Coordinates of C-alpha atoms and ligand atoms in Angstrom, one line a residue:
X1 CA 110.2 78.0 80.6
X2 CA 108.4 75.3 82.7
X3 CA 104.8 76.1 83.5
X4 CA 105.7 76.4 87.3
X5 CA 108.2 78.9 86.5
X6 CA 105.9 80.6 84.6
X7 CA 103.3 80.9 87.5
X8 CA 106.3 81.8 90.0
X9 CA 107.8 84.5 88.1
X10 CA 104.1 85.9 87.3
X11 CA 103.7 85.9 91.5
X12 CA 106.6 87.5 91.8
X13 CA 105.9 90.2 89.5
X14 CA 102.7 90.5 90.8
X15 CA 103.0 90.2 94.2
X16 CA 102.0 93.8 95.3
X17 CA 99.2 94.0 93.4
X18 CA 96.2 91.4 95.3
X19 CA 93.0 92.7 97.1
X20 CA 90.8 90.9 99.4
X21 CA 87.5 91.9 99.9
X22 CA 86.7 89.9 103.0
X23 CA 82.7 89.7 103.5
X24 CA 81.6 89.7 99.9
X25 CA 82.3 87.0 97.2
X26 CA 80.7 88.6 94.6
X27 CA 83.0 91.6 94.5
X28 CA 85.8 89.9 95.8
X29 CA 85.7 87.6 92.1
X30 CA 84.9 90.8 90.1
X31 CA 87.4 92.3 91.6
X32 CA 90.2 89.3 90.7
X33 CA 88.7 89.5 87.2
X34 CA 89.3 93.3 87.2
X35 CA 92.9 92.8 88.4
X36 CA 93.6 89.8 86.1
X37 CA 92.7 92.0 82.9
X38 CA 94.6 95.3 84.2
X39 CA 98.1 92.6 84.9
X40 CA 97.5 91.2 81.5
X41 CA 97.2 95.0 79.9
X42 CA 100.6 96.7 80.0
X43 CA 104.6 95.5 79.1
X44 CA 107.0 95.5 81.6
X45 CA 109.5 97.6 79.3
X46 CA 109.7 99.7 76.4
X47 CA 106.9 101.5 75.7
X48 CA 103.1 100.2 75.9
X49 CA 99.9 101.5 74.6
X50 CA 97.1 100.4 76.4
X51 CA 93.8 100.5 74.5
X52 CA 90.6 101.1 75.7
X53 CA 89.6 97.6 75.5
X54 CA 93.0 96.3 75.5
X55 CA 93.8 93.4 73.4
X56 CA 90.0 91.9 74.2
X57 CA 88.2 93.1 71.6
X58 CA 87.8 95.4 68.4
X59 CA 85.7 98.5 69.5
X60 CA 87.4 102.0 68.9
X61 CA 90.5 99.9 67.0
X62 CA 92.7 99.6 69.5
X63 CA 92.9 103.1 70.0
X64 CA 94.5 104.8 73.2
X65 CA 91.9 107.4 75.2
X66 CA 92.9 109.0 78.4
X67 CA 91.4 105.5 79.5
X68 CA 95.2 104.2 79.9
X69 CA 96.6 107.7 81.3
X70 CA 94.1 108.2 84.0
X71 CA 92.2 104.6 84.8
X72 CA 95.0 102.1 84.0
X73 CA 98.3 103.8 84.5
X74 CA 97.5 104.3 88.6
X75 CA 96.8 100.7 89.6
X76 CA 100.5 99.8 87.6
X77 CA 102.0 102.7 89.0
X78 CA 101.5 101.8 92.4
X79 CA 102.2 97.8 92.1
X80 CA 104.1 97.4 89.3
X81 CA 106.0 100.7 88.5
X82 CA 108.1 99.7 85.4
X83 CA 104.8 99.0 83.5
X84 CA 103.8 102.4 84.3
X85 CA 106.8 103.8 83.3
X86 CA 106.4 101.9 79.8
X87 CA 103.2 102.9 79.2
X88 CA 104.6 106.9 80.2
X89 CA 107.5 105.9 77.2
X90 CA 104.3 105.6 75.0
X91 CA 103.5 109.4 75.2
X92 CA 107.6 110.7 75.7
X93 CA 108.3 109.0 72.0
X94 CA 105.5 110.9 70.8
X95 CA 106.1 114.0 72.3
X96 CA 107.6 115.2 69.2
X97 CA 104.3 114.5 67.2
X98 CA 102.0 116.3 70.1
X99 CA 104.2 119.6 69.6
X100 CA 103.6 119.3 65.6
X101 CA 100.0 119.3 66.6
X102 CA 99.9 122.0 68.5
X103 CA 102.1 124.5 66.2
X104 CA 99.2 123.2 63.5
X105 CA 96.7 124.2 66.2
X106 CA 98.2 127.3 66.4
X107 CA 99.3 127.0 69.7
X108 CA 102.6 126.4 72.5
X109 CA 103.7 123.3 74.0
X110 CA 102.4 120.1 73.4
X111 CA 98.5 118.6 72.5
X112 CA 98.1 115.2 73.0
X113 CA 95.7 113.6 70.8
X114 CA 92.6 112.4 72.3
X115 CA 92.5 108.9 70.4
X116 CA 96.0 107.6 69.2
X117 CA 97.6 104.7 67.8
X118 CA 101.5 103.6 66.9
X119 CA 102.0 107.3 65.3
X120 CA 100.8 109.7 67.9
X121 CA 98.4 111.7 65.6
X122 CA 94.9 112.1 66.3
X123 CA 93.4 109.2 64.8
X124 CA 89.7 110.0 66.3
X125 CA 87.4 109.3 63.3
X126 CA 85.2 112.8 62.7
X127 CA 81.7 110.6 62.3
X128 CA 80.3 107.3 63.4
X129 CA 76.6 105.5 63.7
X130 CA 74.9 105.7 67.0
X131 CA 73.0 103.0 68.5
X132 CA 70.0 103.9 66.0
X133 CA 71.8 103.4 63.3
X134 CA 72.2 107.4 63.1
X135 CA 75.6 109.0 61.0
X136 CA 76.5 111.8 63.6
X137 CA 79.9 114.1 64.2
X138 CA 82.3 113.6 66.5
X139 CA 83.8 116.5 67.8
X140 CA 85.9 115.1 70.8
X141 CA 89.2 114.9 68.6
X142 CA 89.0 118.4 67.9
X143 CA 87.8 119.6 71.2
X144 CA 88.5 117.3 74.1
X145 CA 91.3 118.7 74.9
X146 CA 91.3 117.9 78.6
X147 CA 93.6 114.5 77.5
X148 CA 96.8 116.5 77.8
X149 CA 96.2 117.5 81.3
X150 CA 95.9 113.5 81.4
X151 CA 98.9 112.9 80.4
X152 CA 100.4 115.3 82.3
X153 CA 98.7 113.8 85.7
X154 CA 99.8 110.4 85.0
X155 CA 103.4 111.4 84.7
X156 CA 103.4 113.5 88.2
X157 CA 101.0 110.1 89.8
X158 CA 103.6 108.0 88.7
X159 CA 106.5 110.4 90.7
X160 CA 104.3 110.6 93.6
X161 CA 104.1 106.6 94.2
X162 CA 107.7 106.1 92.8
X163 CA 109.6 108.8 93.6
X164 CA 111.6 108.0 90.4
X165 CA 114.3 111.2 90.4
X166 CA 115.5 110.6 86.7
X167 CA 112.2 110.5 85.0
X168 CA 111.1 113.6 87.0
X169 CA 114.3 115.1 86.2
X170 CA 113.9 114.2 82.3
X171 CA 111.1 113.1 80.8
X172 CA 108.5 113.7 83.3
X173 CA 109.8 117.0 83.7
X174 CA 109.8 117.9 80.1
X175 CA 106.0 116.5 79.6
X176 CA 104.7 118.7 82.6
X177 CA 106.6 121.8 81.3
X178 CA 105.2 121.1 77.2
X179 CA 101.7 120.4 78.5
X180 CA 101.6 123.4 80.8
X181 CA 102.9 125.7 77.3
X182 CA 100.0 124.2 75.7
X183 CA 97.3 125.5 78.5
X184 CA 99.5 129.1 78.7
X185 CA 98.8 129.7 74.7
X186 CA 95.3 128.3 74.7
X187 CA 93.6 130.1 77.9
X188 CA 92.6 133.6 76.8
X189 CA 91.8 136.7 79.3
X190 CA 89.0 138.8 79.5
X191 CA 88.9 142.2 80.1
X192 CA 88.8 142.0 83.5
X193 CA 91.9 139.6 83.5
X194 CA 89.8 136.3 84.0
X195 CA 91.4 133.3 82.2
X196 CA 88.9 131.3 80.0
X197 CA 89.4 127.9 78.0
X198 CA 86.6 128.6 75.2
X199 CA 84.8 125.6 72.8
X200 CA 85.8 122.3 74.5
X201 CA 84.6 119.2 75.6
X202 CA 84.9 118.1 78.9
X203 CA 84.0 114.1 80.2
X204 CA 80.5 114.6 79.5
X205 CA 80.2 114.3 76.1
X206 CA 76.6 114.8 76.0
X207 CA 77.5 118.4 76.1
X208 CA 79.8 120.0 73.2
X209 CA 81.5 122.1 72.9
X210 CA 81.3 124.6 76.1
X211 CA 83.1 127.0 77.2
X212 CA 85.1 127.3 80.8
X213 CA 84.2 123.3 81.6
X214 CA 85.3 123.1 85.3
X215 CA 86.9 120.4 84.9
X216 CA 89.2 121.2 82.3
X217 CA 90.0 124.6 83.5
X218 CA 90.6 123.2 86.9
X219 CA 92.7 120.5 85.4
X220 CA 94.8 123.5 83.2
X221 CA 95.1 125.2 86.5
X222 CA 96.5 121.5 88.2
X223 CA 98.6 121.0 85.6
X224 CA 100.3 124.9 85.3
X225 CA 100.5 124.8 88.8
X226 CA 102.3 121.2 89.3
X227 CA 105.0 121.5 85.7
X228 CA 105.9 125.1 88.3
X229 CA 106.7 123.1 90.9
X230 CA 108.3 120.0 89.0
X231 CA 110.3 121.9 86.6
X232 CA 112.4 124.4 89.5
X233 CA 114.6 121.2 89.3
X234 CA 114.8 120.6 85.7
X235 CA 116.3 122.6 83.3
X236 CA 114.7 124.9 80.7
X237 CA 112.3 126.5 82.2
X238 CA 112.7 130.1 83.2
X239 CA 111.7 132.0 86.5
X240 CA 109.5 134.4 84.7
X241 CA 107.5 131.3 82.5
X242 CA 107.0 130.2 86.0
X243 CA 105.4 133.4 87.2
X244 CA 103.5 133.3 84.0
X245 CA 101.8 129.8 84.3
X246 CA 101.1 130.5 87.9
X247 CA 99.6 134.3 87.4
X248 CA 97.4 132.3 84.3
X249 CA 96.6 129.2 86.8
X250 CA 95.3 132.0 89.3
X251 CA 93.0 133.8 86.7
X252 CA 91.4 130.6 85.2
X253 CA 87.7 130.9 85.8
X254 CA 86.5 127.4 87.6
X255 CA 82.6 128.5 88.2
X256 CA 83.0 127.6 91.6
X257 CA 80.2 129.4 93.9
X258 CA 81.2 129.4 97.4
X259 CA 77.3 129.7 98.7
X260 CA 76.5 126.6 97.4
X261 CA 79.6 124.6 97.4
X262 CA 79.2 123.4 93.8
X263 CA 81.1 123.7 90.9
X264 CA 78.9 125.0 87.5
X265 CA 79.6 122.3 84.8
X266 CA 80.3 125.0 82.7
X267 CA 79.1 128.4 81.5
X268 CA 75.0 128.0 81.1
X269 CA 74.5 124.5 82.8
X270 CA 72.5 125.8 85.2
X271 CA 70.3 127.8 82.6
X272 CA 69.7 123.9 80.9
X273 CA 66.4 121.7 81.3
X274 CA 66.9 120.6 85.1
X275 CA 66.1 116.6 84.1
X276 CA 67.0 114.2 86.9
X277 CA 68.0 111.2 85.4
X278 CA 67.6 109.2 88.6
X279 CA 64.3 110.1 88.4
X280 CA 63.6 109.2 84.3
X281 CA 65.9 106.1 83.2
X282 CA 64.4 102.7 84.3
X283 CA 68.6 102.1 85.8
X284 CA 71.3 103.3 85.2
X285 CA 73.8 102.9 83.8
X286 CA 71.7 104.1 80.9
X287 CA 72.6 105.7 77.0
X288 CA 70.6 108.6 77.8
X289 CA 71.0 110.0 74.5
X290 CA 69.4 106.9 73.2
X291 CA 66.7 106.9 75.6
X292 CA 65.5 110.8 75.4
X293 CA 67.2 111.8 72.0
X294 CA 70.6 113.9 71.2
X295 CA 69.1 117.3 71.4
X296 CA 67.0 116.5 74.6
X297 CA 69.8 115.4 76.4
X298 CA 72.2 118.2 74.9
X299 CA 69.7 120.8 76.3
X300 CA 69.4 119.1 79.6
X301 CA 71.4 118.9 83.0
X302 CA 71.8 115.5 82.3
X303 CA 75.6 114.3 82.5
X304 CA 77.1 111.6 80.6
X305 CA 79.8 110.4 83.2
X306 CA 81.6 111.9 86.4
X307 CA 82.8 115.1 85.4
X308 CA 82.8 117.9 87.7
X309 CA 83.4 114.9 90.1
X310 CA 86.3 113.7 88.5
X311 CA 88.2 116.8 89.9
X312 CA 87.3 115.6 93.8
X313 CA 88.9 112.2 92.5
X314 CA 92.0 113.2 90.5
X315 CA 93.4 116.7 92.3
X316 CA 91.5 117.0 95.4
X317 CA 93.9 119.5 96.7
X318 CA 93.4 121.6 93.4
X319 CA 88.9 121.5 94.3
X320 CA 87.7 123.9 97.4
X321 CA 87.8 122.3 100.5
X322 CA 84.3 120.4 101.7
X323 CA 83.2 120.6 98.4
X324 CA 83.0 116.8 97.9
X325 CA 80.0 116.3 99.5
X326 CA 77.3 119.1 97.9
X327 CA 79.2 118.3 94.0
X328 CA 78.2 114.9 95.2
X329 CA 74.5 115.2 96.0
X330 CA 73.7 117.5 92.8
X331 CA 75.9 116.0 90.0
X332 CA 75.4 111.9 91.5
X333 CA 71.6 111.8 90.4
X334 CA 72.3 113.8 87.0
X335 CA 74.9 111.1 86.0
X336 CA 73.5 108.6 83.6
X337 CA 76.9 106.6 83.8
X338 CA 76.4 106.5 79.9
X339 CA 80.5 105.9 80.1
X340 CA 81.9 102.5 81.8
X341 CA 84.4 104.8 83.1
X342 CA 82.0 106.4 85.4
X343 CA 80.1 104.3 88.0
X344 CA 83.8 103.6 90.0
X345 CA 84.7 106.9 90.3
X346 CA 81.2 107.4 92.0
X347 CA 82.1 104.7 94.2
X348 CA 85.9 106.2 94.9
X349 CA 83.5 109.6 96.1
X350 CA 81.2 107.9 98.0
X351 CA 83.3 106.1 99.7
X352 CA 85.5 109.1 100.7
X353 CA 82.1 111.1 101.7
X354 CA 82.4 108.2 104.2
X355 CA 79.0 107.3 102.6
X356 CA 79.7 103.6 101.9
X357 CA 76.5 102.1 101.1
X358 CA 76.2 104.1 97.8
X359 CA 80.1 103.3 97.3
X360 CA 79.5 99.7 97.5
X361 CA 76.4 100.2 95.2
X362 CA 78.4 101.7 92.8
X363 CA 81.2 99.6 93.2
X364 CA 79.4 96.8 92.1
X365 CA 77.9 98.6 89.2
X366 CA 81.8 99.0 87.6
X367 CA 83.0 96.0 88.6
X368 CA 80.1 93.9 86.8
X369 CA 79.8 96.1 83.7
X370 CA 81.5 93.2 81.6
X371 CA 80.0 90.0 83.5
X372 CA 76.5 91.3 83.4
X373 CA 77.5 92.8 79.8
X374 CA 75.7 96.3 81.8
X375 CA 76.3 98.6 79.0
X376 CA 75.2 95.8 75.8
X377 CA 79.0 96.9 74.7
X378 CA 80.9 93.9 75.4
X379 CA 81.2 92.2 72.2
X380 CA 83.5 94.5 71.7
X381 CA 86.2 94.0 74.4
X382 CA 86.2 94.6 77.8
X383 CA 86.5 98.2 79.8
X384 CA 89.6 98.1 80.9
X385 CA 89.3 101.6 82.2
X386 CA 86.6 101.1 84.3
X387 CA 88.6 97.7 85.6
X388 CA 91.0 100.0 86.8
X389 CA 88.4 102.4 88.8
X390 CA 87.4 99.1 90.0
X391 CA 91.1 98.9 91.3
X392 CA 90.9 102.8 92.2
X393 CA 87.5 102.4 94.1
X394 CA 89.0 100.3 96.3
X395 CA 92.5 101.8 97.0
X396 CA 92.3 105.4 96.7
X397 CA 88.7 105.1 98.2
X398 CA 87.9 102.6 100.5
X399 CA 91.7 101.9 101.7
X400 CA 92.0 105.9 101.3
X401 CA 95.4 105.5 100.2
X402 CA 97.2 107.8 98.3
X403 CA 101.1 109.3 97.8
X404 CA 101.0 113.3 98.7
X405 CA 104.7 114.8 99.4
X406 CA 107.0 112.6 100.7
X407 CA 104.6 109.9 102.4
X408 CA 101.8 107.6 101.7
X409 CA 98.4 108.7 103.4
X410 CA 96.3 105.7 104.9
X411 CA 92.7 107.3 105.5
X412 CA 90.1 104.3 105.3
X413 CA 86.8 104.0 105.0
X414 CA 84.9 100.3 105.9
X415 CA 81.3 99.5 104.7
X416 CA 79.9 97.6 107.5
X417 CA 79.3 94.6 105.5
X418 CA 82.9 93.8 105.6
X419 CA 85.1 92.2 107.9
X420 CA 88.4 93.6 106.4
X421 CA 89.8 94.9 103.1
X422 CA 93.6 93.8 102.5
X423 CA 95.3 95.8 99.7
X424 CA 99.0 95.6 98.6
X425 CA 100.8 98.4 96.7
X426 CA 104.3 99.5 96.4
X427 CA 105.3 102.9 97.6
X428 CA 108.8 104.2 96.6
X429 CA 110.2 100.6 96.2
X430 CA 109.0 99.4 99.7
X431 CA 106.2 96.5 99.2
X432 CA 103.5 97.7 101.9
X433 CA 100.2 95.7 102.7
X434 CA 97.4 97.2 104.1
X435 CA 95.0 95.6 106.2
X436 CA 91.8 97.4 107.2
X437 CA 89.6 96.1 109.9
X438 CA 86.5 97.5 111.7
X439 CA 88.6 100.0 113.8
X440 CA 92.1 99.6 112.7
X441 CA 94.5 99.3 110.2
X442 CA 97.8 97.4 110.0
X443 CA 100.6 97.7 107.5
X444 CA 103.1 95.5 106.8
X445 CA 105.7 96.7 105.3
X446 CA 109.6 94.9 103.7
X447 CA 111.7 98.5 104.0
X448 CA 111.0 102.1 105.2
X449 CA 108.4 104.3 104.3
X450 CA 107.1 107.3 105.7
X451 CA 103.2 106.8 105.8
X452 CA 100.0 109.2 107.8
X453 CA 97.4 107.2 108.7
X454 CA 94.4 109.4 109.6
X455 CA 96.5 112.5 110.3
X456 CA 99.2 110.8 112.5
X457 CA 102.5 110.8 110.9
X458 CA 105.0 107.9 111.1
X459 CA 108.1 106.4 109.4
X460 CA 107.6 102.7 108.9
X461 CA 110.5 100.2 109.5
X462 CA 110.6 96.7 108.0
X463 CA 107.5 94.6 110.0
X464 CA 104.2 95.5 110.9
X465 CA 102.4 98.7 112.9
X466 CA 99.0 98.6 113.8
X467 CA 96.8 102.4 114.0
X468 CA 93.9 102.6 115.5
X469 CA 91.1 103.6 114.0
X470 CA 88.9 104.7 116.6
X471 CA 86.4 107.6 114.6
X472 CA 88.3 108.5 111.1
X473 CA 87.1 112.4 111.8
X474 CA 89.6 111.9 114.7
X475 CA 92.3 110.1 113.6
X476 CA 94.4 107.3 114.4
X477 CA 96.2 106.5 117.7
X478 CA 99.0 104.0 117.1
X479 CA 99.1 100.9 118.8
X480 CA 101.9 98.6 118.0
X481 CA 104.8 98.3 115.9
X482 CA 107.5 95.4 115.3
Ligands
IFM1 O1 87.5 107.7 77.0 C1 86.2 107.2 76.9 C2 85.3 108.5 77.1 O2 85.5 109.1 78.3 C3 83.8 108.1 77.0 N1 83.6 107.3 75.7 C4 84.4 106.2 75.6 C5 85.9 106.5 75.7 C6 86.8 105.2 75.5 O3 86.5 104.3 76.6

């Protein structure tokens, strides 16, 4: 193929995908950079296994975290869906394998492994050298088992944005129904009925293992909840294992204390040295462990990456509402960001707090973590995950898009630094742009859609409708269409 034909047929399979940060350069080239490693990561067929650090570089061998599930798998989902749909094929061709693990676990359903490679087995090595040179244990294959929730999300994300029947049907349906078996056989009651997930790890890994993490009980409790719903249209599933996962989702403990608004990390975090990191590391991002020690950090409040704020990012209709913005204020200064994954997510928050100066600060602290080499890591391969919460920052939190029931909500958020952000995605086959300026927000789409753009509802035609924006607590009044 000619080089031009090359560069056409790459437009054309990329066409949904641009953003355009309009008011700052710097992010606007991280941001390209971000994009062009995230379109180079995935096939458009067959299955794909996206590694941590892609095809860049050597670090954890290639492996496959909940990296590609949960950072990567969104941005392709809702631009280029068949390379979302490859990457799902990864995890349906080793469903068999996950179900193996779980009978040797003891347990129902299906356990995803939380690093894997071409076989599907848990290939997460038990021990490894910290920065100091240190042999120490690593647990997280044997506990972090919050990575089959992940799977389970990414396969109900990618229905939402594609509204692809047959794989929600099939596959999708059988994933969601195996990873919900897994949480109904794993959660164990106490006498008073409470549901509890005992000894794992949740994203912090500064912390293991702990019992009733909030965010993995609250993404069991997604995940039973949503494979109900999914599988009333696929078959093998009865009515009373549906009563059963939703009676177990309702009894799961989440440590949520309505007083406060804030979600407990997990049982005894509060009892833990209160140590601010804000206030102790020189900057963050920082490897706290390295900075105060293992055990220091183990017995302290400090928290590796967004955890408990992970929850307010992935299933914020599965989090208490108005809880965003007091999880925010306690957990943001505990965060050491130790994790590239982490700083974007912040920004995603922030930025949906409607606090966009801290969402831009963060923002750029994900998107430069490999051109300023942030994290000393890069040698061996770029982040790829936290390219794609570069890519989430911006969509899911700035733009405020995201695909709930049959429509796409448009809910923006515009630092006042910028003149306009311009994203493309593709919801449901229709190619839609999204232009947000200071007080409005036009889309453009090439086909129908059904989109609610700060609470008003409409069904998009071919062409382009202008909202205004006039206070986003008060919605949108619509303008224009044609
Ligand atoms: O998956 C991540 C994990 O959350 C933190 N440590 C590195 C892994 C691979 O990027």
């Amino acid at each position: 193929m000619l080089l031009a034909e090359h560069r056409r047929a790459w437009a054309a399979r990329w066409e949904s995908a641009d953003i355009a940060i309009e008011g700052d350069e710097d992010l606007q080239l991280a941001t390209r950079l971000a994009l062009f490693h995230l379109m180079g990561s995935a096939a458009d067929h067959g299955e794909a296994a996206v590694g941590a650090r892609g095809l860049t570089g050597h670090a954890y061998r290639g492996h496959v975290f909940w990296d590609a599930d949960t950072f990567v798998l969104p941005f392709l989902a809702a631009t280029h869906p068949g390379a979302a749909r490859a990457m799902l094929e990864y995890r349906v061709r080793r469903l068999a394998t996950a179900r193996d693990a779980a009978r040797a676990a003891g347990v129902a359903g299906a356990r995803f492994p939380w690093e894997s490679a071409d076989g599907g087995d848990d290939v997460t090595p038990r021990s490894g050298r910290d920065r100091a040179g240190q042999v120490v244990p690593i647990r997280t294959g044997e506990d972090e088992l919050h990575i089959t929730a992940q799977v389970a999300w990414a396969a109900a994300l990618y229905i939402d944005w594609t509204g692809d029947e047959e794989f929600a049907a099939g596959p999708g349906c059988e994933l969601l129904a195996e990873t919900a078996r897994f949480w109904a056989s794993r959660i164990r009651r106490d006498t008073t009925g409470a549901g509890h997930l005992y000894g794992v790890i949740g994203p912090d890994e500064y912390h293991e293992p702990v019992d009733d993490s909030a965010f993995t009980n609250v993404m069991a409790r997604w995940n039973l909840r949503r494979a109900a719903e999914v599988s009333q249209t696929c078959a093998g599933v009865s009515g009373d294992e549906r009563r059963h996962w939703l009676d177990l989702a309702e009894s799961l403990v989440d440590g949520y204390d309505g007083r406060t608004g804030i979600y407990e990390q997990f049982a005894g975090f509060y009892g833990l040295e209160p140590l601010i990191i804000a206030e102790v590391a020189p900057r963050r991002p920082i490897t706290a462990d390295l900075l105060l020690g293992r055990e220091r950090v183990r017995g302290s409040q400090v928290v590796k990456q967004a955890d408990v704020l992970m929850l307010h990012h992935l299933v914020p209709d599965e989090v208490a509402p108005d809880s965003l913005v007091p999880n925010l204020e306690y957990y943001e200064p505990r965060t050491a960001h130790g994790s590239s994954l982490s700083p974007g997510v912040h920004a995603s928050l922030f930025a949906r707090a409607g606090m966009t100066d801290g969402a831009v600060a963060a923002l750029r602290l994900a998107a430069r973590i490999d051109l300023d080499d942030l994290t000393a890591t890069g040698a061996g391969g770029v982040h790829l995950a936290a390219m794609g919460s570069v890519w989430q920052a911006l969509v899911f939190g700035f733009a405020g898009l995201r695909a709930r029931d049959d429509r796409l909500v448009v809910d923006p958020r515009l630092p006042t630094a910028w003149s306009a952000l311009d994203v493309r995605v593709r919801y449901r086959g229709t190619a839609i742009r999204v232009r947000v300026e200071p007080g409005s927000v036009r889309l453009t789409a090439d086909g129908g859609a059904r989109v609610e753009v700060a609470g008003e509802v409409a069904d998009l035609g071919a062409g382009v409708s202008e909202f205004a924006l006039p206070d986003a607590a008060r919605g949108a009044a619509r303008l224009r269409e044609g």
